[in-house]
Coordinates of C-alpha atoms in Angstrom, one line a residue:
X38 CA -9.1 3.9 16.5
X39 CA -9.3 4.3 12.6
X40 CA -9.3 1.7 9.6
X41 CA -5.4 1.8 9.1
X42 CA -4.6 1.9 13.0
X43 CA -7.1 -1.4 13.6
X44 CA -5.7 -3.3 10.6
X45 CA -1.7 -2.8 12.2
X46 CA -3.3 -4.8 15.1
X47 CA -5.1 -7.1 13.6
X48 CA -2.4 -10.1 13.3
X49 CA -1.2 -8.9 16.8
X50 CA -4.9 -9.8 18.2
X51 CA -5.1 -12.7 16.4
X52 CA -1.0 -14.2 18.1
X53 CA -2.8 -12.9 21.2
X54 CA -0.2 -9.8 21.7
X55 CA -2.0 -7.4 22.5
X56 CA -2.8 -6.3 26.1
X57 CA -6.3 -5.8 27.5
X58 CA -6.3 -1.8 27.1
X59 CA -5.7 -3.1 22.9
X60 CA -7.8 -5.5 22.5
X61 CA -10.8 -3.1 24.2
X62 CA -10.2 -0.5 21.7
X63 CA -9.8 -3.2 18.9
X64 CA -13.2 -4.6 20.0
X65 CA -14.9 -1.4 19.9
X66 CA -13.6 -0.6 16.6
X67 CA -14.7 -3.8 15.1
X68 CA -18.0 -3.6 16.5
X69 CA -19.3 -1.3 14.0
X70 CA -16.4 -1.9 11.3
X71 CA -17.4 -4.2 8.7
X72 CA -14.1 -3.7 6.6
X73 CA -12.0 -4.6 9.5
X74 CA -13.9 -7.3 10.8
X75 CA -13.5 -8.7 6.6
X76 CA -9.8 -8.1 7.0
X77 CA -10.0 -10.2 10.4
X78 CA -11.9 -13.4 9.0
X79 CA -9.8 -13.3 6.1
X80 CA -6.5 -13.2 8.4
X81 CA -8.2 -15.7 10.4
X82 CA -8.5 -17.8 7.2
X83 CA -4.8 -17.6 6.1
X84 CA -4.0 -18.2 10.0
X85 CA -6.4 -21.5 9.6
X86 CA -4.8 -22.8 6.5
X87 CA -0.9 -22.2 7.6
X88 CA -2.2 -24.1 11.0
X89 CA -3.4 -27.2 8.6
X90 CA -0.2 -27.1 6.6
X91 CA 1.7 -28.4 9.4
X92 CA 3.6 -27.7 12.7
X93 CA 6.9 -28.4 11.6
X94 CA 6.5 -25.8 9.0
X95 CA 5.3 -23.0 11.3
X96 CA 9.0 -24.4 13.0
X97 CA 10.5 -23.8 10.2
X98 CA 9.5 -20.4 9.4
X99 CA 10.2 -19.1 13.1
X100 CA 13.7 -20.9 13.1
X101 CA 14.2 -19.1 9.6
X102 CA 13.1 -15.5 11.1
X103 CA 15.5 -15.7 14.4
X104 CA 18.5 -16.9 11.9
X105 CA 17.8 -13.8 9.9
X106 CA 17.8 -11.6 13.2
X107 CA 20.9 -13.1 14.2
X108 CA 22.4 -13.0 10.9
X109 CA 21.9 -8.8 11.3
X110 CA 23.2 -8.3 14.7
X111 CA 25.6 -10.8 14.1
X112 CA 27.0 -8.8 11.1
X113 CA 26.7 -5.2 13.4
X114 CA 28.8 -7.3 15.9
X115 CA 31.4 -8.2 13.5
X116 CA 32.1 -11.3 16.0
X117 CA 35.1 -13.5 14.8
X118 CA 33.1 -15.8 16.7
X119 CA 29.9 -15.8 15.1
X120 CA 28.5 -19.5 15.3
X121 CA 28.7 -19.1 19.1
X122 CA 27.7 -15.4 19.1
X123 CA 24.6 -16.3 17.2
X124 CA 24.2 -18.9 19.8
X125 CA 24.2 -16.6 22.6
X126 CA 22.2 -14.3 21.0
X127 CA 19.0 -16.3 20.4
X128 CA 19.0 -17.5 24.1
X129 CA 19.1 -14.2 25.0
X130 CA 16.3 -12.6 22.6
X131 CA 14.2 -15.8 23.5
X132 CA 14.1 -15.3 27.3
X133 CA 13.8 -10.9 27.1
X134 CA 9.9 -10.2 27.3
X135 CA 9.6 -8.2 24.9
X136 CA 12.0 -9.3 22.2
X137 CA 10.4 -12.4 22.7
X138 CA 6.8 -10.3 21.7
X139 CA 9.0 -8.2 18.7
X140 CA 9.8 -12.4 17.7
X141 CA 6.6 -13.8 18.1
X142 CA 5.5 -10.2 15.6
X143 CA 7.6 -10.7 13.2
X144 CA 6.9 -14.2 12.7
X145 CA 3.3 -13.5 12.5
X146 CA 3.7 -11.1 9.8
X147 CA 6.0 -13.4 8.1
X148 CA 3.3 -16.0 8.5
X149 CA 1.0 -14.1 6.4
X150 CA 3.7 -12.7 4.0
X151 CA 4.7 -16.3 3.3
X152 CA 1.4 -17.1 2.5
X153 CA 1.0 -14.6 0.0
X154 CA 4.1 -15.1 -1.4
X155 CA 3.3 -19.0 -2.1
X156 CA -0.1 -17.7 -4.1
X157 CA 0.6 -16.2 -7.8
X158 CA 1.9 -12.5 -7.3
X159 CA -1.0 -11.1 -8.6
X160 CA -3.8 -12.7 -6.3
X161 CA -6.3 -11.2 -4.6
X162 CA -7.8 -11.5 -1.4
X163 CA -11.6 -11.4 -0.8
X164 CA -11.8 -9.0 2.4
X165 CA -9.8 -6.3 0.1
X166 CA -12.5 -6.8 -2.6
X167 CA -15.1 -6.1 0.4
X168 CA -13.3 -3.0 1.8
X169 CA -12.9 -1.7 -2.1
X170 CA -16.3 -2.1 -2.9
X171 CA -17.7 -0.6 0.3
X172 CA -16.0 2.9 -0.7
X173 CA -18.1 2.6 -3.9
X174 CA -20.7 5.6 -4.1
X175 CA -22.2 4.3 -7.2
X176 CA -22.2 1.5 -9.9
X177 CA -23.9 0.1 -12.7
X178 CA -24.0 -3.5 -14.1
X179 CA -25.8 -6.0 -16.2
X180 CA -27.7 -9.2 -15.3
X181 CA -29.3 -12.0 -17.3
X182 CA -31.0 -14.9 -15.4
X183 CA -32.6 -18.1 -16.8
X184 CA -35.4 -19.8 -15.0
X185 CA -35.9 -23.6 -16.0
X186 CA -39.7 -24.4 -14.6
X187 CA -40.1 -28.2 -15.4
X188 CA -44.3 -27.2 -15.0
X189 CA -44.3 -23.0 -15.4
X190 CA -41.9 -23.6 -18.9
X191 CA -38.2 -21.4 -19.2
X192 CA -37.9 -17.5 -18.7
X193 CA -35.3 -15.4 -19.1
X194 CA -35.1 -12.5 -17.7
X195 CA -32.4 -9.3 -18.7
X196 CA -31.4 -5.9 -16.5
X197 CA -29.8 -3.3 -16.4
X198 CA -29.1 -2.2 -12.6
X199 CA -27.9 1.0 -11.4
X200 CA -27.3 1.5 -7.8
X201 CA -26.4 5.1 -5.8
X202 CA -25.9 4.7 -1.9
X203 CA -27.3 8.3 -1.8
X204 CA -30.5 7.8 -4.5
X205 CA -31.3 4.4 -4.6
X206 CA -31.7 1.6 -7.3
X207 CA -32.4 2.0 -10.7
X208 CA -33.5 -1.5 -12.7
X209 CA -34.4 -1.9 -16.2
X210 CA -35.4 -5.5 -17.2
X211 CA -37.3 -7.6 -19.4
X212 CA -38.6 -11.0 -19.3
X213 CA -39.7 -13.6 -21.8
X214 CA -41.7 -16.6 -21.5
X215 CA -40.2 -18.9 -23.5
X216 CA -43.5 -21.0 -24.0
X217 CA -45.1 -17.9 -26.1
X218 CA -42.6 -15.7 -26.5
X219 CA -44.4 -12.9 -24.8
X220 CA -42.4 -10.2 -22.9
X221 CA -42.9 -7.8 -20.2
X222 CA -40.5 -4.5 -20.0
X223 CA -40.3 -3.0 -16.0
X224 CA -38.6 0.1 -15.2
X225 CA -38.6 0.4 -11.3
X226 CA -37.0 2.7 -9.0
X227 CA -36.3 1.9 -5.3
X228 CA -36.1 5.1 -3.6
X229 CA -35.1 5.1 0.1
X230 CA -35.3 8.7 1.4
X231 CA -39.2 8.0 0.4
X232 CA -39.3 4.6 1.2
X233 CA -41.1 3.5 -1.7
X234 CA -41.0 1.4 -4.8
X235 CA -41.9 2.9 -8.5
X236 CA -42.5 0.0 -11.0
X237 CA -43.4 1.2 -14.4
X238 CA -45.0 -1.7 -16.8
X239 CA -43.9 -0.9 -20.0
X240 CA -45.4 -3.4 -21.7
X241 CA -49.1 -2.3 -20.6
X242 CA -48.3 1.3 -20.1
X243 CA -48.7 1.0 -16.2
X244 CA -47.5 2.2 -12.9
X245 CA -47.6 2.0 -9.7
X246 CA -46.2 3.0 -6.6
X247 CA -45.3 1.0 -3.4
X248 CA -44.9 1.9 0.3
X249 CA -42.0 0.1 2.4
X250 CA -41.8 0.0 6.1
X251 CA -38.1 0.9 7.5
X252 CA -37.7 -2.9 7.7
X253 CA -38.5 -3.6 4.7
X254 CA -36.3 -1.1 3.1
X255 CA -33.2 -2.4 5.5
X256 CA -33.8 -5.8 4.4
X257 CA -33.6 -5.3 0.6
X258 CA -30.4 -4.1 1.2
X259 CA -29.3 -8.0 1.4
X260 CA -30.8 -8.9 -1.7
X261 CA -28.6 -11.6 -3.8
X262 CA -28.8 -8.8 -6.5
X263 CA -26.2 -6.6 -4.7
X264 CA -22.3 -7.4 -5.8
X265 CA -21.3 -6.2 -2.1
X266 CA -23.3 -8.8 -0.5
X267 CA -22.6 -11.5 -2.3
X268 CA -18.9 -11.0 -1.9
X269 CA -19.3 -11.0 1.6
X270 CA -21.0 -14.1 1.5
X271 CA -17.8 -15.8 -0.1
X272 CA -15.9 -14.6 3.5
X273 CA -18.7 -16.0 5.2
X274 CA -18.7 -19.6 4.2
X275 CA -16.4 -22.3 2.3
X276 CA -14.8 -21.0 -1.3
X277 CA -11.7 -22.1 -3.1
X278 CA -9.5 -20.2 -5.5
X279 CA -9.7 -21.1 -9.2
X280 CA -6.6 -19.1 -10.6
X281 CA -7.1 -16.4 -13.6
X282 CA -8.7 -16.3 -16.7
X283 CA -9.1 -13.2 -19.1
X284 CA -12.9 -12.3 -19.1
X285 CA -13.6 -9.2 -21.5
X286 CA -10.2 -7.9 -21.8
X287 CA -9.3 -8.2 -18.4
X288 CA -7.2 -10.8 -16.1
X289 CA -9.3 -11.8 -13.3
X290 CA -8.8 -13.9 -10.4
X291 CA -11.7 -17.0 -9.9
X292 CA -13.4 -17.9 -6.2
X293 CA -16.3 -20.7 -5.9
X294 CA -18.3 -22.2 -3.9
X295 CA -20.5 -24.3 -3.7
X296 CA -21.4 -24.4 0.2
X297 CA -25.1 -24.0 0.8
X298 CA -24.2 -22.0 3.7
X299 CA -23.7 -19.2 0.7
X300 CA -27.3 -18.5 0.7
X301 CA -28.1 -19.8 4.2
X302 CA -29.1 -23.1 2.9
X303 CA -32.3 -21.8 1.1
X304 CA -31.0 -23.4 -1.7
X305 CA -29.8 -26.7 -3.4
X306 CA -27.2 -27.6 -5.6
X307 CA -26.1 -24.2 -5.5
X308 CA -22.9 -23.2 -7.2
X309 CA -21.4 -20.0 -7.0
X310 CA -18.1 -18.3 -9.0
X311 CA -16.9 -14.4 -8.9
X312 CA -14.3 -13.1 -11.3
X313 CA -11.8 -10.3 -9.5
X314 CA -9.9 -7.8 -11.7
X315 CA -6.2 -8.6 -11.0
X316 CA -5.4 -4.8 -10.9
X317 CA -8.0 -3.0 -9.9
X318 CA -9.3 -5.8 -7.2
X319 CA -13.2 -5.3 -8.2
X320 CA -15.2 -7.6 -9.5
X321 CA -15.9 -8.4 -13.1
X322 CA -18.6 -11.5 -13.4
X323 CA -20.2 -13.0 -11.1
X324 CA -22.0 -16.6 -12.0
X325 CA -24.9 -18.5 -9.8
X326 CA -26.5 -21.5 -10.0
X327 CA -29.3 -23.0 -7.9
X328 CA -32.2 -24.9 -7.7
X329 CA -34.7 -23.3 -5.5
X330 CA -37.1 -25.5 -5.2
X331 CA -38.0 -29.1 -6.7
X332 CA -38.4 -28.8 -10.6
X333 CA -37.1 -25.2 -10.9
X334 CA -33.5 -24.4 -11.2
X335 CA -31.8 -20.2 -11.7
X336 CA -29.0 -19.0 -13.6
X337 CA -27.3 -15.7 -13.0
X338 CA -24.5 -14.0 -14.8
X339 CA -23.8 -10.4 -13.4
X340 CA -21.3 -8.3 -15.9
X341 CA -20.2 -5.3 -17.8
X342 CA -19.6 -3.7 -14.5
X343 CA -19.2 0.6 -13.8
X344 CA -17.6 1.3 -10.6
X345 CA -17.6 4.5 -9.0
X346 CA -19.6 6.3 -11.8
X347 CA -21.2 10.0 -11.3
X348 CA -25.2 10.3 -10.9
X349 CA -26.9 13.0 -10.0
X350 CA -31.0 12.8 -8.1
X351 CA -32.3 12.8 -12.2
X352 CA -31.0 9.2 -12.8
X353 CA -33.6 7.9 -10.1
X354 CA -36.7 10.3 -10.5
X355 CA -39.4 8.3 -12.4
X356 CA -40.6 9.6 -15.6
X357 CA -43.8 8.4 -16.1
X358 CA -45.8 9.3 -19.5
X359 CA -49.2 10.7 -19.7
X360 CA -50.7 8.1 -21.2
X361 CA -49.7 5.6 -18.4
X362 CA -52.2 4.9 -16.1
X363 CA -52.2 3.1 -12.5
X364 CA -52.6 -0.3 -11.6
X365 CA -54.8 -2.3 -9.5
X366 CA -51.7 -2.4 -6.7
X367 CA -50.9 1.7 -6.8
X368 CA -50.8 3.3 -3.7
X369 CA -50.6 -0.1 -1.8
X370 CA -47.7 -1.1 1.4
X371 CA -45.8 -3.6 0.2
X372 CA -45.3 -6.7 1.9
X373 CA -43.7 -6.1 5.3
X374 CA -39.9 -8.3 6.0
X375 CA -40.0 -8.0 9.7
X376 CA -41.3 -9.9 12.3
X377 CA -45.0 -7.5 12.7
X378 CA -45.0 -8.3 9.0
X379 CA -44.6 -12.4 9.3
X380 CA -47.3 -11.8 12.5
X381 CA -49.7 -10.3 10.4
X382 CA -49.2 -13.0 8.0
X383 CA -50.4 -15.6 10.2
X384 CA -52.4 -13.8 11.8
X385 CA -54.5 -13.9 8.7
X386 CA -53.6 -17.7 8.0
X387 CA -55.2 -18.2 11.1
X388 CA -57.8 -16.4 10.8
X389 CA -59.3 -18.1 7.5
X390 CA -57.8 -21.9 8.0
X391 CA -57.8 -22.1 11.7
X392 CA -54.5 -23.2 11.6
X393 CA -50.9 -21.9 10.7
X394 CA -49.3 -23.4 7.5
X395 CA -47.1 -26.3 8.4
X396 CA -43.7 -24.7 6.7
X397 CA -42.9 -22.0 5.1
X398 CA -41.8 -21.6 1.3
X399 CA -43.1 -21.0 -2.3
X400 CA -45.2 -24.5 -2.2
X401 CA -46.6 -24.0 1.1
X402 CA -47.8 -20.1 0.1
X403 CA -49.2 -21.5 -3.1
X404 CA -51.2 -24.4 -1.1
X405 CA -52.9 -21.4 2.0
X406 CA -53.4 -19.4 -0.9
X407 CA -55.8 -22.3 -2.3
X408 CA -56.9 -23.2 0.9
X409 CA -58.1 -19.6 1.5
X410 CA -59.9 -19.2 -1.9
X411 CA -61.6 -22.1 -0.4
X412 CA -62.7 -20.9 2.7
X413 CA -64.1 -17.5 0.9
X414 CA -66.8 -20.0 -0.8
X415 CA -67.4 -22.3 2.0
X416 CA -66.1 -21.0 5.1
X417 CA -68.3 -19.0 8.1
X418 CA -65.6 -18.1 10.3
X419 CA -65.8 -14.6 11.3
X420 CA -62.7 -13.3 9.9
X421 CA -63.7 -14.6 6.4
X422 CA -67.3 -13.7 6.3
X423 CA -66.1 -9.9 7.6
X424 CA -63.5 -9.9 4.3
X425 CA -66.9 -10.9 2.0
X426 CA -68.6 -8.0 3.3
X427 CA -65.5 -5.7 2.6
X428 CA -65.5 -7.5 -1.3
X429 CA -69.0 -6.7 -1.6
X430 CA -68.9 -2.6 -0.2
X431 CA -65.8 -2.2 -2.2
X432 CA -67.7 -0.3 -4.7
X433 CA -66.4 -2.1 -8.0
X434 CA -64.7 -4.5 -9.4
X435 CA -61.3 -2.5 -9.9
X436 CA -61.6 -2.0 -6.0
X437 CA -62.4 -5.2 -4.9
X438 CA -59.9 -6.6 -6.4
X439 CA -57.5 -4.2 -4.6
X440 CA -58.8 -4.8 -1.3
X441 CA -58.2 -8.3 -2.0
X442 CA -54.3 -8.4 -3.7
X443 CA -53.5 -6.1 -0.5
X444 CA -54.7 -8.8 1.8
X445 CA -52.8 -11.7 -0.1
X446 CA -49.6 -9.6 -0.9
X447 CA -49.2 -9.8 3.1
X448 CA -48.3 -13.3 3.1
X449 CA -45.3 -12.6 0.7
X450 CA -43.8 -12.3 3.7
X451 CA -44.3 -15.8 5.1
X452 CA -41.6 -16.9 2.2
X453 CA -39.6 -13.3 1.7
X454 CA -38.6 -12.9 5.5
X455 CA -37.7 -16.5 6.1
X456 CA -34.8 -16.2 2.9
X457 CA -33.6 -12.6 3.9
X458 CA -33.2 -14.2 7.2
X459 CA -31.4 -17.3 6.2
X460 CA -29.4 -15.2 3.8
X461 CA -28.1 -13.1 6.9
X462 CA -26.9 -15.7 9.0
X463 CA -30.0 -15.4 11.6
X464 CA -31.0 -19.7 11.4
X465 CA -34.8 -18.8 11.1
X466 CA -36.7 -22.1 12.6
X467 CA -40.0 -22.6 11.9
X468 CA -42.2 -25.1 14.1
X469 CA -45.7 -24.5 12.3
X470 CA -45.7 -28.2 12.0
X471 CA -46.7 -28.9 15.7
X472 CA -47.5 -25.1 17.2
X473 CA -51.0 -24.4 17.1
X474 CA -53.0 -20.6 17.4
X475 CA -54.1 -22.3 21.0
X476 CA -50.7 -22.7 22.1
X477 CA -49.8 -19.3 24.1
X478 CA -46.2 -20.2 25.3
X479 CA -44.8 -22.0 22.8
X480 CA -41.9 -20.9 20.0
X481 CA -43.8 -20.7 16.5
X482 CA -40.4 -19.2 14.6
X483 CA -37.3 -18.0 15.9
X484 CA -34.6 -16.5 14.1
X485 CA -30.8 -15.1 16.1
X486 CA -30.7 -11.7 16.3
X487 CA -26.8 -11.8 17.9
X488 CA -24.4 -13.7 19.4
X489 CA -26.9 -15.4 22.7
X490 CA -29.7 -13.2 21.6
X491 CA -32.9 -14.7 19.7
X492 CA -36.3 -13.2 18.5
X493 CA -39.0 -15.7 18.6
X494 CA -42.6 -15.3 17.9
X495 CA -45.1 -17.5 19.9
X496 CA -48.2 -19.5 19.2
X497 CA -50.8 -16.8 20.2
X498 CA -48.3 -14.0 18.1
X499 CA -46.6 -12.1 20.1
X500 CA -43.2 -11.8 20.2
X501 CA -40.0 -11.7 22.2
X502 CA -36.5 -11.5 22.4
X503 CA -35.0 -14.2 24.6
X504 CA -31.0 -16.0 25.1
X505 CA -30.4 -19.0 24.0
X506 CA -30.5 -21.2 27.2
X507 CA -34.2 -19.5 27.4
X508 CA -34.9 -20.7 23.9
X509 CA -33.4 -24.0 24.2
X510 CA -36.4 -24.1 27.7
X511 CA -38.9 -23.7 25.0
X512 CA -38.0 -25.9 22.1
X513 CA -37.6 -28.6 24.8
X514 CA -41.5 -28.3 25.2
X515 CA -42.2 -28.6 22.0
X516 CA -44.2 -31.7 21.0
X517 CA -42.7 -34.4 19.9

């Protein structure tokens, strides 16, 4: 089954008209479709919102679809009786099995025409903007973000972005600190056929280059900076429709939302608004605005999109100069986003504290971090006096200073993961609060990896995939 052929049967799956044979190949299809299953959700939508509008005028609409059959074979009769004719004629469609399933069609697809006819003629529907976008080899836009730090001061931050599905992603960007005006130029290229990072300091003539492990790399492809995602988000949670406005030129439909489910709830006060192009059905600004965490609120403004522009493998080959040199993290992994990576996190946690941190997030990374620096001065547990001795044969200062940032960078992932995984839908849990490095058998984290399927990682770090009524068996001994 293809794209066009899945989409035909859609509104028959969802009015249940399909027989078993159908709905197997529809399932398969959708499996591994994520156009159609956009399509679906935002059928299922309309479906939802005709439903909540009211029985009688669902009535209505079938009563006003069998009049109009009756009205045609009515007039191909040419009946001089035609009030009883038309009477006949319904009872009979109505009790043939399958005129009755041609009916029940053909007021589903008048269900969904109706509803499209009751919006302005020129609106747009999110799941088209997905399956649009989704055909897009290659596009280039512009970002601006402000960061309001009640204790860190305001920064602002400008990119340029430019995105291939073949090459990679381009961004050039600069930040400011508003507090001293200094500013920091980065030129980095995310290359995934050599799974690595380039990031070129402009500002202090630097580079450095950055493995990523294959989870790593699949997980950036959810990052909140990419316009595909972020549209599907919108189909995946609450949004409302705030009519058109011209924006650069161009008429362009409004959507917001303001459902912390947008972001998986990793963020409050959040406030979200994309501007569709009313003829071409892509995006033309998109606006965001959270607070991420007490005292520090983000705003985004994406615009000046390029859809569908030519690159070629130039555009994303770094050119760094000659007098650049490297910096202290060149040649380092980054952080691992999977579940070894979060492991390895705590294992270290552990290993210096004796203890796993009781959440995760940017104030309970900035608090092990300090309790770690501690333990370096005071501390004789074996883990920590082994990382002294690896400080001191390091050879110099440069080094040592390497061995250590690589060490630290690891628990990036303790507050990365956690966010890519709330932004997917997975419901990461945490229960650092009560688990302890002693306690073998029970659930540490767990995060849904499909529908009755959940990864969880345990108190002595290993890790499992289990179903839910399993999980639910372990939570259940959790202390209270």
């Amino acid at each position: 089954m293809n794209c066009a052929e899945c989409k035909e049967q859609l509104v028959l799956h969802i009015e249940q008209l399909l027989d078993d044979a159908q709905e197997r190949q529809l399932a398969e299809h959708l499996e591994s479709c994520r156009s159609c299953q956009a399509e679906l959700r935002e059928l299922e939508i309309l479906q939802g919102r005709l439903v909540r509008n009211g029985e009688a005028a669902r009535g209505d609409l079938e009563d006003q679809v069998m009049n109009r059959i009756i009205r045609e074979q009515n007039v191909r009769l040419k009946s001089a009786a035609q009030a009883s004719a038309g009477l006949r004629l319904r009872r009979f469609l109505m009790r043939s099995p399958m005129t009755r399933v041609a009916a029940a069609a053909v007021v589903a697809v008048a269900c969904v025409l109706a509803f499209s006819m009751w919006r302005d003629t020129t609106s747009v529907t999110l799941a088209a903007v997905v399956a649009k976008v989704e055909q897009i080899q290659a596009y280039l836009y512009r970002e601006s973000a402000t960061t309001h730090d009640q204790s860190q001061g305001d920064r602002t931050l400008e990119a340029t972005v430019l995105t291939s599905n073949e090459y990679g992603v381009r961004s050039e960007q600069t930040t400011v600190n508003a507090a001293d005006g200094r500013q920091t130029r980065l030129l980095s290229y995310l290359l995934p056929r050599k799974k690595s990072i380039v990031i070129l300091n402009l500002t202090e003539k630097q580079y450095g280059r950055r493995e990523l492990d294959d989870a790593t790399l699949a997980n950036m492809k959810t990052d909140n900076r990419d316009p595909r995602e972020m549209i599907k988000r919108f189909l995946a949670c609450e949004y409302s429709e705030l009519g058109t406005e011209v924006i650069d030129g161009v008429t362009a439909q409004g959507f917001a939302t303001t459902d912390p489910a947008y972001l998986g709830n990793t963020a409050e006060n959040l406030s979200a608004r994309l501007w569709v192009d009313v003829e071409t059905w892509l995006p033309v600004r998109y606006e965001l605005e959270m607070d991420i965490r007490e005292g520090v609120r983000i705003s985004v403004v994406q615009e000046g999109y390029q859809w569908s522009i030519p690159v070629v493998a130039g555009d994303f080959e770094p050119d760094i100069p000659a007098d650049f040199t490297t910096d202290q993290m060149d040649g380092t992994p980054m952080p691992s986003y999977s579940d070894q990576g979060v492991i390895d996190a705590l294992r270290i946690a552990a290993d210096f504290t004796g203890r796993y941190p009781e959440t995760l997030g940017h104030d309970a990374l900035q608090q092990l971090v300090k309790q770690m620096t501690e333990a370096l001065n005071t501390s004789d547990r074996p883990a920590v006096q082994q990382f002294r001795e690896e400080l001191k044969s390091a050879g110099s200062r440069e080094a040592a200073m390497q061995v250590s940032q690589g060490r630290f960078m690891k628990l990036m992932t303790l507050t990365m993961f956690p966010l890519m995984l709330a932004g997917q839908g997975a419901e990461p849990v945490y229960h650092g609060y009560v688990v302890t490095p002693s306690d073998a058998e029970l659930p540490l984290m767990r995060w849904k990896v499909s529908d009755g399927q959940y990864r969880v990682i345990f108190g002595d770090l290993h890790a499992e995939t289990v179903t839910a009524e399993v999980l639910a068996e372990l939570e259940a001994a959790l202390p209270q």
